[in-house]
């Protein structure tokens, strides 16, 4: 079933997961149009509370704005237990995020919601979105391209499953 509420999770919630949310929203709009895309609920969170209430890193904002995506309204928050019930799918950026979210899960329903975001592009390879926080601008562009490809690939995957059922 196509998930309709999706949470994107990284460590600080100021670089990768806010960009993932923005890019996924853009990809939904491209594919389904603005009105139908309102049927999805997207959010992002960090496993840490290091940057609570802060906007995305300025480099993350700039790297998405270049591609016409404005993420400046987002604010960092920490992942919490009731996110497992609130969201159909929880996309994590790397193995450390996976481990930290898994630790908080209470049952197999929770656990089955957690996926590495790059699994759509590289199934079963455990590929991770590198943390661009300590690097330069080119790291953010690289992350943007990975997240864009993964977003499109998830939508392709869900669309083709639904078509084969019908
Ligand atoms: P993010 O990047 O997890 O992609 O938001 C980071 C941002 C801040 C820190 C680490 C990673 N930090 O240690 O403050």
JSON list of N, CA and C and ligand atoms in Angstrom, two decimals, residues 10-16 50-51 131 133, ligand 1:
[
{"chain": "A", "resi": 10, "resn": "UNK", "atom": "N", "xyz": [16.94, 12.19, 10.24]},
{"chain": "A", "resi": 10, "resn": "UNK", "atom": "CA", "xyz": [18.40, 12.16, 10.23]},
{"chain": "A", "resi": 10, "resn": "UNK", "atom": "C", "xyz": [18.88, 12.46, 11.64]},
{"chain": "A", "resi": 11, "resn": "UNK", "atom": "N", "xyz": [20.11, 12.88, 11.81]},
{"chain": "A", "resi": 11, "resn": "UNK", "atom": "CA", "xyz": [20.63, 13.14, 13.17]},
{"chain": "A", "resi": 11, "resn": "UNK", "atom": "C", "xyz": [20.19, 14.52, 13.70]},
{"chain": "A", "resi": 12, "resn": "UNK", "atom": "N", "xyz": [20.51, 15.57, 12.95]},
{"chain": "A", "resi": 12, "resn": "UNK", "atom": "CA", "xyz": [20.28, 16.93, 13.47]},
{"chain": "A", "resi": 12, "resn": "UNK", "atom": "C", "xyz": [18.98, 17.56, 13.01]},
{"chain": "A", "resi": 13, "resn": "UNK", "atom": "N", "xyz": [18.37, 16.97, 11.97]},
{"chain": "A", "resi": 13, "resn": "UNK", "atom": "CA", "xyz": [17.15, 17.52, 11.36]},
{"chain": "A", "resi": 13, "resn": "UNK", "atom": "C", "xyz": [17.35, 18.96, 10.85]},
{"chain": "A", "resi": 14, "resn": "UNK", "atom": "N", "xyz": [18.57, 19.25, 10.40]},
{"chain": "A", "resi": 14, "resn": "UNK", "atom": "CA", "xyz": [18.78, 20.56, 9.76]},
{"chain": "A", "resi": 14, "resn": "UNK", "atom": "C", "xyz": [19.42, 20.43, 8.37]},
{"chain": "A", "resi": 15, "resn": "UNK", "atom": "N", "xyz": [19.89, 19.23, 8.00]},
{"chain": "A", "resi": 15, "resn": "UNK", "atom": "CA", "xyz": [20.50, 19.07, 6.67]},
{"chain": "A", "resi": 15, "resn": "UNK", "atom": "C", "xyz": [19.74, 18.05, 5.82]},
{"chain": "A", "resi": 16, "resn": "UNK", "atom": "N", "xyz": [19.96, 16.76, 6.06]},
{"chain": "A", "resi": 16, "resn": "UNK", "atom": "CA", "xyz": [19.43, 15.75, 5.14]},
{"chain": "A", "resi": 16, "resn": "UNK", "atom": "C", "xyz": [17.91, 15.58, 5.18]},
{"chain": "A", "resi": 50, "resn": "UNK", "atom": "N", "xyz": [19.79, 18.39, 19.16]},
{"chain": "A", "resi": 50, "resn": "UNK", "atom": "CA", "xyz": [20.85, 19.40, 19.08]},
{"chain": "A", "resi": 50, "resn": "UNK", "atom": "C", "xyz": [20.36, 20.74, 18.52]},
{"chain": "A", "resi": 51, "resn": "UNK", "atom": "N", "xyz": [19.44, 20.69, 17.58]},
{"chain": "A", "resi": 51, "resn": "UNK", "atom": "CA", "xyz": [19.06, 21.93, 16.86]},
{"chain": "A", "resi": 51, "resn": "UNK", "atom": "C", "xyz": [17.57, 22.22, 16.97]},
{"chain": "A", "resi": 131, "resn": "UNK", "atom": "N", "xyz": [26.45, 12.45, 5.57]},
{"chain": "A", "resi": 131, "resn": "UNK", "atom": "CA", "xyz": [26.13, 13.67, 6.32]},
{"chain": "A", "resi": 131, "resn": "UNK", "atom": "C", "xyz": [26.97, 14.83, 5.77]},
{"chain": "A", "resi": 133, "resn": "UNK", "atom": "N", "xyz": [27.08, 17.91, 6.82]},
{"chain": "A", "resi": 133, "resn": "UNK", "atom": "CA", "xyz": [27.18, 19.01, 7.80]},
{"chain": "A", "resi": 133, "resn": "UNK", "atom": "C", "xyz": [28.59, 19.57, 7.93]},
{"chain": "B", "resi": 1, "resn": "LIG", "atom": "P1", "xyz": [21.82, 16.18, 9.58]},
{"chain": "B", "resi": 1, "resn": "LIG", "atom": "O1", "xyz": [23.29, 16.80, 9.76]},
{"chain": "B", "resi": 1, "resn": "LIG", "atom": "O2", "xyz": [21.74, 14.97, 10.51]},
{"chain": "B", "resi": 1, "resn": "LIG", "atom": "O3", "xyz": [21.77, 15.79, 8.15]},
{"chain": "B", "resi": 1, "resn": "LIG", "atom": "O4", "xyz": [20.85, 17.28, 9.98]},
{"chain": "B", "resi": 1, "resn": "LIG", "atom": "C1", "xyz": [23.85, 17.14, 11.00]},
{"chain": "B", "resi": 1, "resn": "LIG", "atom": "C2", "xyz": [23.58, 18.39, 11.53]},
{"chain": "B", "resi": 1, "resn": "LIG", "atom": "C3", "xyz": [24.13, 18.76, 12.74]},
{"chain": "B", "resi": 1, "resn": "LIG", "atom": "C4", "xyz": [24.94, 17.87, 13.41]},
{"chain": "B", "resi": 1, "resn": "LIG", "atom": "C5", "xyz": [25.20, 16.62, 12.89]},
{"chain": "B", "resi": 1, "resn": "LIG", "atom": "C6", "xyz": [24.64, 16.25, 11.68]},
{"chain": "B", "resi": 1, "resn": "LIG", "atom": "N1", "xyz": [25.53, 18.26, 14.64]},
{"chain": "B", "resi": 1, "resn": "LIG", "atom": "O5", "xyz": [26.32, 17.48, 15.19]},
{"chain": "B", "resi": 1, "resn": "LIG", "atom": "O6", "xyz": [25.24, 19.36, 15.16]}
]
